[in-house]
mmCIF file of C-alpha atoms in Angstrom:
data_model
loop_
_atom_site.group_PDB
_atom_site.id
_atom_site.type_symbol
_atom_site.label_atom_id
_atom_site.label_comp_id
_atom_site.label_asym_id
_atom_site.label_seq_id
_atom_site.Cartn_x
_atom_site.Cartn_y
_atom_site.Cartn_z
ATOM 1 C CA MET A 402 98.514 59.244 77.873
ATOM 2 C CA ASN A 403 96.271 62.062 79.140
ATOM 3 C CA GLN A 404 96.728 65.695 78.286
ATOM 4 C CA GLU A 405 98.558 66.586 81.470
ATOM 5 C CA ASN A 406 101.130 63.819 81.018
ATOM 6 C CA LYS A 407 101.617 64.863 77.427
ATOM 7 C CA LEU A 408 102.416 68.377 78.574
ATOM 8 C CA LYS A 409 104.846 66.972 81.148
ATOM 9 C CA SER A 410 106.655 64.688 78.719
ATOM 10 C CA GLY A 411 106.839 67.503 76.172
ATOM 11 C CA GLY A 412 108.074 70.028 78.819
ATOM 12 C CA LEU A 413 105.449 72.716 78.289
ATOM 13 C CA LEU A 414 103.720 72.263 81.617
ATOM 14 C CA VAL A 415 107.068 72.052 83.424
ATOM 15 C CA PHE A 416 108.186 75.216 81.637
ATOM 16 C CA ILE A 417 105.015 77.118 82.736
ATOM 17 C CA LEU A 418 105.305 75.900 86.195
ATOM 18 C CA THR A 419 108.945 76.914 86.246
ATOM 19 C CA ALA A 420 107.969 80.383 84.989
ATOM 20 C CA GLY A 421 105.294 80.573 87.666
ATOM 21 C CA VAL A 422 107.813 79.685 90.381
ATOM 22 C CA PHE A 423 110.118 82.259 88.932
ATOM 23 C CA GLY A 424 107.429 84.954 89.210
ATOM 24 C CA ILE A 425 106.702 84.085 92.807
ATOM 25 C CA ILE A 426 110.343 83.913 93.866
ATOM 26 C CA ASN A 427 110.968 87.069 91.861
ATOM 27 C CA THR A 428 108.405 88.887 94.073
ATOM 28 C CA GLU A 429 109.597 87.238 97.282
ATOM 29 C CA MET A 430 113.339 87.751 96.842
ATOM 30 C CA GLY A 431 113.683 90.552 94.479
ATOM 31 C CA VAL A 432 113.470 93.240 97.147
ATOM 32 C CA ILE A 433 116.648 91.856 98.753
ATOM 33 C CA GLY A 434 118.740 93.852 96.220
ATOM 34 C CA ILE A 435 117.062 97.145 97.121
ATOM 35 C CA LEU A 436 116.718 97.010 100.917
ATOM 36 C CA PRO A 437 118.867 100.217 101.380
ATOM 37 C CA LEU A 438 116.639 101.958 98.768
ATOM 38 C CA ILE A 439 113.439 100.773 100.427
ATOM 39 C CA ALA A 440 114.762 102.143 103.749
ATOM 40 C CA GLU A 441 115.508 105.428 102.000
ATOM 41 C CA THR A 442 112.171 105.561 100.127
ATOM 42 C CA PHE A 443 109.996 104.705 103.199
ATOM 43 C CA HIS A 444 112.190 106.485 105.817
ATOM 44 C CA VAL A 445 113.003 103.328 107.805
ATOM 45 C CA THR A 446 116.244 101.605 108.800
ATOM 46 C CA VAL A 447 117.735 98.802 106.737
ATOM 47 C CA PRO A 448 116.919 96.111 109.284
ATOM 48 C CA GLU A 449 113.318 97.478 109.283
ATOM 49 C CA ALA A 450 113.280 97.343 105.545
ATOM 50 C CA GLY A 451 114.351 93.718 105.948
ATOM 51 C CA TRP A 452 110.809 92.985 107.143
ATOM 52 C CA THR A 453 109.724 93.191 103.490
ATOM 53 C CA VAL A 454 111.617 89.864 103.168
ATOM 54 C CA SER A 455 110.772 88.551 106.684
ATOM 55 C CA ILE A 456 107.003 89.225 106.597
ATOM 56 C CA PHE A 457 106.695 87.333 103.310
ATOM 57 C CA ALA A 458 108.662 84.423 104.743
ATOM 58 C CA LEU A 459 106.651 84.472 107.995
ATOM 59 C CA VAL A 460 103.367 84.208 106.189
ATOM 60 C CA VAL A 461 104.693 81.343 103.945
ATOM 61 C CA ALA A 462 106.007 79.559 107.032
ATOM 62 C CA ALA A 463 102.671 79.913 108.826
ATOM 63 C CA SER A 464 100.477 78.891 105.859
ATOM 64 C CA ALA A 465 102.716 76.207 104.384
ATOM 65 C CA PRO A 466 101.390 73.282 106.454
ATOM 66 C CA ILE A 467 97.802 74.403 105.989
ATOM 67 C CA THR A 468 96.989 75.932 102.595
ATOM 68 C CA PRO A 469 98.366 73.116 100.489
ATOM 69 C CA LEU A 470 96.173 70.677 102.405
ATOM 70 C CA LEU A 471 93.151 72.885 101.922
ATOM 71 C CA PHE A 472 93.742 73.276 98.210
ATOM 72 C CA SER A 473 94.903 69.609 97.642
ATOM 73 C CA GLY A 474 91.577 68.660 96.020
ATOM 74 C CA PHE A 475 91.151 71.868 93.863
ATOM 75 C CA ASN A 476 91.592 71.885 90.099
ATOM 76 C CA ARG A 477 95.280 72.736 89.636
ATOM 77 C CA LYS A 478 94.811 75.229 86.836
ATOM 78 C CA ARG A 479 92.384 77.288 88.993
ATOM 79 C CA VAL A 480 94.907 77.306 91.781
ATOM 80 C CA MET A 481 97.622 78.541 89.386
ATOM 81 C CA LEU A 482 95.258 81.304 88.132
ATOM 82 C CA LEU A 483 94.301 82.368 91.707
ATOM 83 C CA ALA A 484 97.950 82.530 92.799
ATOM 84 C CA MET A 485 99.209 84.431 89.760
ATOM 85 C CA GLY A 486 96.283 86.861 89.894
ATOM 86 C CA LEU A 487 96.849 87.681 93.561
ATOM 87 C CA PHE A 488 100.604 88.174 93.042
ATOM 88 C CA THR A 489 99.928 90.511 90.075
ATOM 89 C CA LEU A 490 97.539 92.564 92.114
ATOM 90 C CA SER A 491 99.745 92.816 95.224
ATOM 91 C CA ASN A 492 102.657 94.001 93.063
ATOM 92 C CA ILE A 493 100.534 96.789 91.563
ATOM 93 C CA VAL A 494 99.677 97.907 95.222
ATOM 94 C CA SER A 495 103.338 97.740 96.167
ATOM 95 C CA MET A 496 104.228 99.943 93.180
ATOM 96 C CA LEU A 497 101.685 102.570 93.975
ATOM 97 C CA THR A 498 101.772 102.874 97.798
ATOM 98 C CA THR A 499 103.690 105.523 99.789
ATOM 99 C CA SER A 500 103.030 103.750 103.108
ATOM 100 C CA PHE A 501 105.453 101.224 104.523
ATOM 101 C CA THR A 502 102.608 99.521 106.374
ATOM 102 C CA VAL A 503 100.605 99.073 103.220
ATOM 103 C CA LEU A 504 103.754 97.765 101.454
ATOM 104 C CA LEU A 505 104.130 95.126 104.182
ATOM 105 C CA ILE A 506 100.439 94.138 103.877
ATOM 106 C CA ALA A 507 100.787 93.926 100.080
ATOM 107 C CA ARG A 508 103.826 91.721 100.609
ATOM 108 C CA ALA A 509 102.042 89.506 103.107
ATOM 109 C CA LEU A 510 98.729 88.692 101.314
ATOM 110 C CA PRO A 511 100.081 86.846 98.273
ATOM 111 C CA ALA A 512 102.447 84.869 100.455
ATOM 112 C CA PHE A 513 99.462 82.758 101.645
ATOM 113 C CA LEU A 514 99.349 81.151 98.169
ATOM 114 C CA HIS A 515 103.083 80.782 97.710
ATOM 115 C CA PRO A 516 103.240 77.296 99.334
ATOM 116 C CA VAL A 517 100.173 76.119 97.434
ATOM 117 C CA TYR A 518 101.667 77.063 94.032
ATOM 118 C CA VAL A 519 105.201 75.918 94.645
ATOM 119 C CA SER A 520 104.283 72.586 96.388
ATOM 120 C CA MET A 521 101.889 71.915 93.513
ATOM 121 C CA ALA A 522 104.657 72.728 90.902
ATOM 122 C CA LEU A 523 107.175 70.348 92.520
ATOM 123 C CA THR A 524 104.556 67.550 92.942
ATOM 124 C CA VAL A 525 103.400 67.762 89.294
ATOM 125 C CA ALA A 526 106.991 67.986 88.049
ATOM 126 C CA SER A 527 107.880 64.854 89.920
ATOM 127 C CA SER A 528 104.902 62.691 89.029
ATOM 128 C CA THR A 529 105.945 61.338 85.574
ATOM 129 C CA GLY A 530 106.596 57.879 87.001
ATOM 130 C CA ASP A 531 110.213 57.903 85.817
ATOM 131 C CA LYS A 532 112.795 58.463 88.573
ATOM 132 C CA ILE A 533 115.400 60.047 86.308
ATOM 133 C CA GLN A 534 112.834 62.304 84.591
ATOM 134 C CA ASP A 535 111.268 63.223 87.923
ATOM 135 C CA GLN A 536 114.542 64.523 89.289
ATOM 136 C CA LYS A 537 115.266 66.372 86.028
ATOM 137 C CA ASN A 538 111.857 68.078 86.151
ATOM 138 C CA VAL A 539 112.336 69.064 89.860
ATOM 139 C CA ALA A 540 115.730 70.500 89.034
ATOM 140 C CA ARG A 541 114.074 72.552 86.240
ATOM 141 C CA VAL A 542 111.426 73.959 88.569
ATOM 142 C CA PHE A 543 114.249 74.897 90.939
ATOM 143 C CA ILE A 544 115.815 76.795 88.009
ATOM 144 C CA GLY A 545 112.776 78.964 88.394
ATOM 145 C CA VAL A 546 113.862 79.671 91.935
ATOM 146 C CA SER A 547 117.327 80.506 90.744
ATOM 147 C CA ALA A 548 116.082 82.611 87.866
ATOM 148 C CA GLY A 549 114.115 84.635 90.407
ATOM 149 C CA MET A 550 117.486 85.574 91.866
ATOM 150 C CA VAL A 551 119.298 85.805 88.552
ATOM 151 C CA LEU A 552 116.878 88.272 87.209
ATOM 152 C CA GLY A 553 114.699 89.306 90.123
ATOM 153 C CA VAL A 554 117.414 90.498 92.559
ATOM 154 C CA PRO A 555 119.975 92.134 90.235
ATOM 155 C CA VAL A 556 117.498 93.453 87.637
ATOM 156 C CA THR A 557 115.271 94.932 90.306
ATOM 157 C CA SER A 558 118.354 96.401 91.994
ATOM 158 C CA TYR A 559 119.438 97.974 88.686
ATOM 159 C CA ILE A 560 115.971 99.289 87.639
ATOM 160 C CA ALA A 561 115.250 100.707 91.161
ATOM 161 C CA SER A 562 118.586 102.333 91.591
ATOM 162 C CA GLU A 563 118.726 103.768 88.090
ATOM 163 C CA VAL A 564 115.107 104.802 87.692
ATOM 164 C CA SER A 565 112.929 104.421 90.815
ATOM 165 C CA PHE A 566 111.562 102.029 93.386
ATOM 166 C CA GLU A 567 108.170 102.113 91.648
ATOM 167 C CA MET A 568 109.717 100.846 88.390
ATOM 168 C CA GLY A 569 111.404 98.063 90.260
ATOM 169 C CA MET A 570 107.915 96.964 91.456
ATOM 170 C CA LEU A 571 106.681 97.250 87.906
ATOM 171 C CA PHE A 572 109.101 94.588 86.947
ATOM 172 C CA PHE A 573 107.559 92.175 89.412
ATOM 173 C CA THR A 574 104.073 93.026 88.088
ATOM 174 C CA VAL A 575 104.867 92.408 84.464
ATOM 175 C CA VAL A 576 106.507 89.028 85.128
ATOM 176 C CA ASN A 577 103.497 87.679 87.060
ATOM 177 C CA ALA A 578 101.015 89.084 84.638
ATOM 178 C CA LEU A 579 102.771 87.271 81.804
ATOM 179 C CA VAL A 580 102.651 84.010 83.664
ATOM 180 C CA LEU A 581 98.991 84.544 84.386
ATOM 181 C CA LEU A 582 98.319 85.032 80.681
ATOM 182 C CA ALA A 583 100.344 81.913 79.723
ATOM 183 C CA THR A 584 98.356 79.885 82.209
ATOM 184 C CA ILE A 585 95.087 81.027 80.789
ATOM 185 C CA LEU A 586 96.177 80.320 77.244
ATOM 186 C CA PHE A 587 98.196 77.109 77.478
ATOM 187 C CA VAL A 588 97.397 75.120 80.636
ATOM 188 C CA PRO A 589 94.459 72.747 80.386
ATOM 189 C CA SER A 590 92.097 71.909 83.209
ATOM 190 C CA MET A 591 93.961 69.701 85.763
ATOM 191 C CA PRO A 592 91.407 68.183 88.115
ATOM 192 C CA VAL A 593 92.907 66.136 91.085
ATOM 193 C CA ARG A 594 91.920 62.538 90.483
ATOM 194 C CA GLU A 595 93.339 60.843 93.622
ATOM 195 C CA LYS A 596 93.108 62.915 96.803
ATOM 196 C CA LEU A 597 94.926 61.687 99.880
ATOM 197 C CA SER A 598 93.046 62.033 103.185
ATOM 198 C CA TYR A 599 94.325 64.721 105.609
ATOM 199 C CA GLY A 600 95.055 62.012 108.156
ATOM 200 C CA THR A 601 97.332 60.108 105.737
ATOM 201 C CA GLN A 602 99.225 63.242 104.879
ATOM 202 C CA LEU A 603 99.569 64.412 108.525
ATOM 203 C CA SER A 604 100.800 60.959 109.624
ATOM 204 C CA VAL A 605 104.296 61.695 108.221
ATOM 205 C CA LEU A 606 104.770 63.970 111.180
ATOM 206 C CA LYS A 607 104.976 60.919 113.386
ATOM 207 C CA LYS A 608 108.398 59.990 111.919
ATOM 208 C CA LYS A 609 111.695 61.173 113.407
ATOM 209 C CA ILE A 610 113.203 61.438 110.003
ATOM 210 C CA THR A 611 110.600 64.059 109.023
ATOM 211 C CA TRP A 612 111.448 66.240 112.063
ATOM 212 C CA TYR A 613 115.202 65.894 111.477
ATOM 213 C CA SER A 614 114.696 66.956 107.914
ATOM 214 C CA ILE A 615 112.525 69.945 108.920
ATOM 215 C CA ALA A 616 115.175 71.095 111.415
ATOM 216 C CA GLY A 617 118.094 70.650 108.997
ATOM 217 C CA ILE A 618 116.286 72.504 106.211
ATOM 218 C CA THR A 619 115.245 75.361 108.490
ATOM 219 C CA LEU A 620 118.750 75.880 109.832
ATOM 220 C CA ILE A 621 120.645 75.526 106.458
ATOM 221 C CA ASN A 622 118.183 77.802 104.740
ATOM 222 C CA GLY A 623 118.356 80.250 107.602
ATOM 223 C CA ALA A 624 122.196 80.355 107.081
ATOM 224 C CA LEU A 625 121.814 80.819 103.307
ATOM 225 C CA PHE A 626 119.228 83.519 103.293
ATOM 226 C CA GLY A 627 120.068 85.110 106.549
ATOM 227 C CA PHE A 628 123.158 86.518 105.023
ATOM 228 C CA PHE A 629 121.722 86.817 101.530
ATOM 229 C CA SER A 630 119.040 89.124 102.910
ATOM 230 C CA TYR A 631 121.822 91.600 103.690
ATOM 231 C CA MET A 632 124.286 90.807 101.048
ATOM 232 C CA SER A 633 123.721 94.096 99.246
ATOM 233 C CA ASP A 634 124.295 96.016 102.452
ATOM 234 C CA PHE A 635 127.407 93.948 103.155
ATOM 235 C CA LEU A 636 128.807 94.732 99.704
ATOM 236 C CA GLN A 637 127.974 98.421 100.120
ATOM 237 C CA ARG A 638 129.362 98.924 103.609
ATOM 238 C CA VAL A 639 132.142 96.279 104.041
ATOM 239 C CA THR A 640 133.429 95.696 100.483
ATOM 240 C CA GLN A 641 132.448 99.335 99.647
ATOM 241 C CA VAL A 642 131.403 98.873 96.052
ATOM 242 C CA SER A 643 128.884 100.792 93.923
ATOM 243 C CA TYR A 644 125.316 99.775 93.192
ATOM 244 C CA SER A 645 126.296 98.707 89.703
ATOM 245 C CA VAL A 646 128.897 96.352 91.039
ATOM 246 C CA ILE A 647 126.464 95.049 93.686
ATOM 247 C CA SER A 648 124.014 94.295 90.901
ATOM 248 C CA SER A 649 126.725 92.421 88.957
ATOM 249 C CA LEU A 650 127.649 90.397 91.945
ATOM 250 C CA LEU A 651 124.040 89.498 92.653
ATOM 251 C CA LEU A 652 123.720 88.454 89.029
ATOM 252 C CA VAL A 653 126.758 86.201 89.491
ATOM 253 C CA TYR A 654 125.211 84.690 92.584
ATOM 254 C CA GLY A 655 121.961 83.996 90.744
ATOM 255 C CA LEU A 656 123.617 82.460 87.705
ATOM 256 C CA ALA A 657 125.705 80.306 90.032
ATOM 257 C CA ASN A 658 122.427 79.070 91.518
ATOM 258 C CA ILE A 659 121.472 77.573 88.173
ATOM 259 C CA VAL A 660 124.752 75.841 87.890
ATOM 260 C CA GLY A 661 124.165 74.458 91.445
ATOM 261 C CA ASN A 662 120.667 73.234 90.407
ATOM 262 C CA MET A 663 122.100 71.261 87.522
ATOM 263 C CA ILE A 664 124.910 69.827 89.572
ATOM 264 C CA ALA A 665 122.521 68.703 92.307
ATOM 265 C CA GLY A 666 120.078 67.083 89.816
ATOM 266 C CA ARG A 667 122.893 64.730 88.788
ATOM 267 C CA GLN A 668 124.511 64.257 92.180
ATOM 268 C CA LEU A 669 121.273 63.382 93.953
ATOM 269 C CA LEU A 670 120.700 60.474 91.603
ATOM 270 C CA ARG A 671 124.242 59.226 92.204
ATOM 271 C CA ASN A 672 124.861 59.719 95.909
ATOM 272 C CA PRO A 673 122.205 61.633 97.863
ATOM 273 C CA VAL A 674 123.845 60.981 101.268
ATOM 274 C CA ARG A 675 127.085 62.570 100.178
ATOM 275 C CA SER A 676 125.134 65.601 98.820
ATOM 276 C CA MET A 677 123.380 66.081 102.129
ATOM 277 C CA ALA A 678 126.581 65.695 104.153
ATOM 278 C CA LEU A 679 128.668 68.045 101.908
ATOM 279 C CA LEU A 680 126.316 71.037 101.954
ATOM 280 C CA PRO A 681 126.577 72.417 105.563
ATOM 281 C CA PHE A 682 130.371 71.814 105.844
ATOM 282 C CA ALA A 683 131.065 73.610 102.568
ATOM 283 C CA LEU A 684 128.909 76.557 103.612
ATOM 284 C CA LEU A 685 130.739 76.835 106.924
ATOM 285 C CA GLY A 686 134.061 77.143 105.184
ATOM 286 C CA PHE A 687 132.928 79.830 102.738
ATOM 287 C CA TYR A 688 131.136 81.948 105.385
ATOM 288 C CA ILE A 689 134.307 81.988 107.574
ATOM 289 C CA CYS A 690 136.251 83.106 104.550
ATOM 290 C CA LEU A 691 133.578 85.804 103.809
ATOM 291 C CA PHE A 692 134.015 87.279 107.358
ATOM 292 C CA PHE A 693 137.794 87.672 107.091
ATOM 293 C CA LEU A 694 138.029 88.703 103.413
ATOM 294 C CA GLY A 695 135.067 91.129 103.302
ATOM 295 C CA GLU A 696 137.066 94.213 102.262
ATOM 296 C CA TRP A 697 138.667 92.654 99.146
ATOM 297 C CA LEU A 698 136.546 92.542 95.965
ATOM 298 C CA VAL A 699 138.235 89.594 94.078
ATOM 299 C CA PRO A 700 138.047 87.122 96.981
ATOM 300 C CA ILE A 701 134.523 88.230 97.676
ATOM 301 C CA ALA A 702 133.544 87.739 94.030
ATOM 302 C CA VAL A 703 134.874 84.172 94.258
ATOM 303 C CA ILE A 704 133.130 83.508 97.557
ATOM 304 C CA ILE A 705 129.859 84.832 96.171
ATOM 305 C CA LEU A 706 130.189 82.626 93.052
ATOM 306 C CA SER A 707 130.778 79.540 95.302
ATOM 307 C CA LEU A 708 127.885 80.463 97.727
ATOM 308 C CA GLY A 709 125.649 80.847 94.708
ATOM 309 C CA ILE A 710 126.469 77.366 93.471
ATOM 310 C CA LEU A 711 125.955 75.920 96.934
ATOM 311 C CA ALA A 712 122.622 77.766 97.291
ATOM 312 C CA GLY A 713 121.290 76.160 94.088
ATOM 313 C CA TYR A 714 122.760 72.807 95.074
ATOM 314 C CA GLY A 715 121.250 73.240 98.463
ATOM 315 C CA GLN A 716 117.653 73.892 97.382
ATOM 316 C CA ASN A 717 117.470 70.666 95.412
ATOM 317 C CA THR A 718 119.199 68.713 98.211
ATOM 318 C CA MET A 719 117.022 70.046 100.930
ATOM 319 C CA GLN A 720 113.838 69.268 98.973
ATOM 320 C CA TYR A 721 115.114 65.777 98.431
ATOM 321 C CA MET A 722 115.785 65.460 102.239
ATOM 322 C CA ILE A 723 112.078 65.963 103.099
ATOM 323 C CA THR A 724 110.311 64.364 100.139
ATOM 324 C CA HIS A 725 112.318 61.180 100.547
ATOM 325 C CA ALA A 726 111.570 61.253 104.229
ATOM 326 C CA ALA A 727 107.778 61.269 103.451
ATOM 327 C CA PRO A 728 107.297 59.779 99.999
ATOM 328 C CA GLU A 729 103.758 58.671 100.889
ATOM 329 C CA ALA A 730 102.511 62.226 100.920
ATOM 330 C CA PRO A 731 104.388 64.235 98.276
ATOM 331 C CA ASP A 732 102.224 67.365 98.326
ATOM 332 C CA PHE A 733 102.424 67.715 102.101
ATOM 333 C CA ALA A 734 106.178 66.891 102.018
ATOM 334 C CA ASN A 735 106.730 69.700 99.604
ATOM 335 C CA ALA A 736 104.635 71.965 101.832
ATOM 336 C CA LEU A 737 106.866 70.987 104.711
ATOM 337 C CA TYR A 738 109.900 71.836 102.675
ATOM 338 C CA LEU A 739 108.429 75.275 101.998
ATOM 339 C CA LEU A 740 107.571 75.705 105.678
ATOM 340 C CA SER A 741 111.026 74.872 106.732
ATOM 341 C CA ALA A 742 112.770 76.882 104.066
ATOM 342 C CA ASN A 743 110.760 80.008 104.729
ATOM 343 C CA LEU A 744 110.857 79.658 108.475
ATOM 344 C CA GLY A 745 114.594 79.525 107.970
ATOM 345 C CA THR A 746 114.577 82.635 105.752
ATOM 346 C CA MET A 747 112.506 84.521 108.364
ATOM 347 C CA MET A 748 114.664 83.468 111.291
ATOM 348 C CA GLY A 749 117.912 84.009 109.330
ATOM 349 C CA ALA A 750 116.983 87.512 108.284
ATOM 350 C CA ALA A 751 115.970 88.322 111.868
ATOM 351 C CA ILE A 752 119.073 86.870 113.583
ATOM 352 C CA CYS A 753 121.477 88.286 111.087
ATOM 353 C CA GLY A 754 119.736 91.659 111.387
ATOM 354 C CA ALA A 755 120.141 91.467 115.105
ATOM 355 C CA PHE A 756 123.918 90.923 114.695
ATOM 356 C CA ILE A 757 123.991 94.023 112.406
ATOM 357 C CA THR A 758 122.094 96.129 115.031
ATOM 358 C CA ALA A 759 124.306 94.862 117.915
ATOM 359 C CA PHE A 760 127.682 95.207 116.048
ATOM 360 C CA ASP A 761 127.793 96.088 112.309
ATOM 361 C CA THR A 762 127.068 94.696 108.882
ATOM 362 C CA ARG A 763 130.114 92.407 108.738
ATOM 363 C CA TYR A 764 128.822 90.450 111.751
ATOM 364 C CA SER A 765 125.700 89.304 109.866
ATOM 365 C CA VAL A 766 127.923 86.360 108.881
ATOM 366 C CA PHE A 767 127.906 85.182 112.480
ATOM 367 C CA GLY A 768 124.173 84.573 112.349
ATOM 368 C CA SER A 769 124.692 82.216 109.282
ATOM 369 C CA LEU A 770 127.559 80.455 111.028
ATOM 370 C CA LEU A 771 125.412 79.894 114.141
ATOM 371 C CA PHE A 772 122.617 78.312 112.030
ATOM 372 C CA LEU A 773 125.121 76.027 110.251
ATOM 373 C CA VAL A 774 126.752 74.710 113.388
ATOM 374 C CA VAL A 775 123.355 73.553 114.750
ATOM 375 C CA GLY A 776 122.163 72.501 111.272
ATOM 376 C CA VAL A 777 125.039 69.956 110.885
ATOM 377 C CA VAL A 778 123.789 68.121 113.951
ATOM 378 C CA PHE A 779 120.359 67.390 112.343
ATOM 379 C CA VAL A 780 121.745 66.476 108.976
ATOM 380 C CA VAL A 781 124.013 63.874 110.651
ATOM 381 C CA LEU A 782 121.060 62.549 112.707
ATOM 382 C CA ARG A 783 118.927 62.234 109.595
ATOM 383 C CA ILE A 784 121.667 60.366 107.684
ATOM 384 C CA ARG A 785 122.415 58.059 110.682
ATOM 385 C CA LEU A 786 118.722 57.275 111.118
ATOM 386 C CA VAL A 787 118.435 56.105 107.512
ATOM 387 C CA ASP A 788 121.527 53.917 107.854
ATOM 388 C CA PHE A 789 120.161 52.409 111.152
ATOM 389 C CA GLU A 790 116.728 51.686 109.456
ATOM 390 C CA LYS A 791 118.516 49.941 106.532
ATOM 391 C CA GLN A 792 120.528 47.780 108.980
ATOM 392 C CA VAL A 793 117.316 46.834 110.829
ATOM 393 C CA GLU A 794 115.676 45.815 107.476
ATOM 394 C CA ILE A 795 118.665 43.760 106.447
ATOM 395 C CA ALA A 796 118.716 41.994 109.762
ATOM 396 C CA ALA A 797 115.045 41.255 109.669
ATOM 397 C CA ALA A 798 115.342 39.834 106.170
ATOM 398 C CA ALA A 799 118.174 37.579 107.287
#
């Protein structure tokens, strides 16, 4: 067993990768909890402040199909160091700038390496050769995503509202710097031994199931993060609660994500089709409830808890949708997952923001409902295509 596999089996490498994903998601999503404060600090509107989320997602969506391919032959430790170094530097700039334009640039630049690091982390985590262990490791890496919300969103919201916006950015900086140090000290050199050709990886785009998966992921993630991008504004304006209550509810949402990750890890091994089918319909029901019960704190708390569980459940399920549609190119499949997810985040934030501008904050939910109604179609098409292919294989064997 080589040193990399020893690290995987012992959990150290998976832990560091999870921490790295946490640092990246912390930087990407942490600003969601302070969009009203960003608007106030930089003298812009809340929908304009939402571009601190959208610009990051736009760059990730644009670079996701390209940068993982370009870096697929590089030593993985060097890629980790490059990504963590750039994220740390960009957070320092975000902390010090007084210009909204510079803030957007500092948000955009590290986003180019987001898909490289995360797709690499998911691929390494799922390459032990043991199906059950692979799914457990992927679920653990997704806990890094959830932890980015558990700590990143509410902690940043609390620090920024109680101290200052600059101190909120300092939290991002410290997290990424610690992961950078851990990578230097504990991760061995990880050269890529078997590099797939670009043609082999790109050939997965010829399959219908790949495109159905991409569309489904884009739309479902657009529904999830379209509303989540403005959740703090919804809680402030519609539910009319304080920043401290908003931080608490965001923490509940993030903790529920971890629960959803753990549930999904088990359910995907048992019945992946049911997991894929359940997700969009459950979200539809809770978003409808959210629209009608927005003023009441207790129902909203229950809905946010439920949406948090579904968000964690959904991330694992959506990653499964694309990687099992293109198992022959795992790195590129994970890159396509990130492309779809971040394209959905960008589109969701933009469409839900448009509903806010046209009507008011409550109607941001309409954007998520629109995404889900269309998303259901592609999830059903993907499931039916797999069933059809299985029937063809059975008929051919007979």
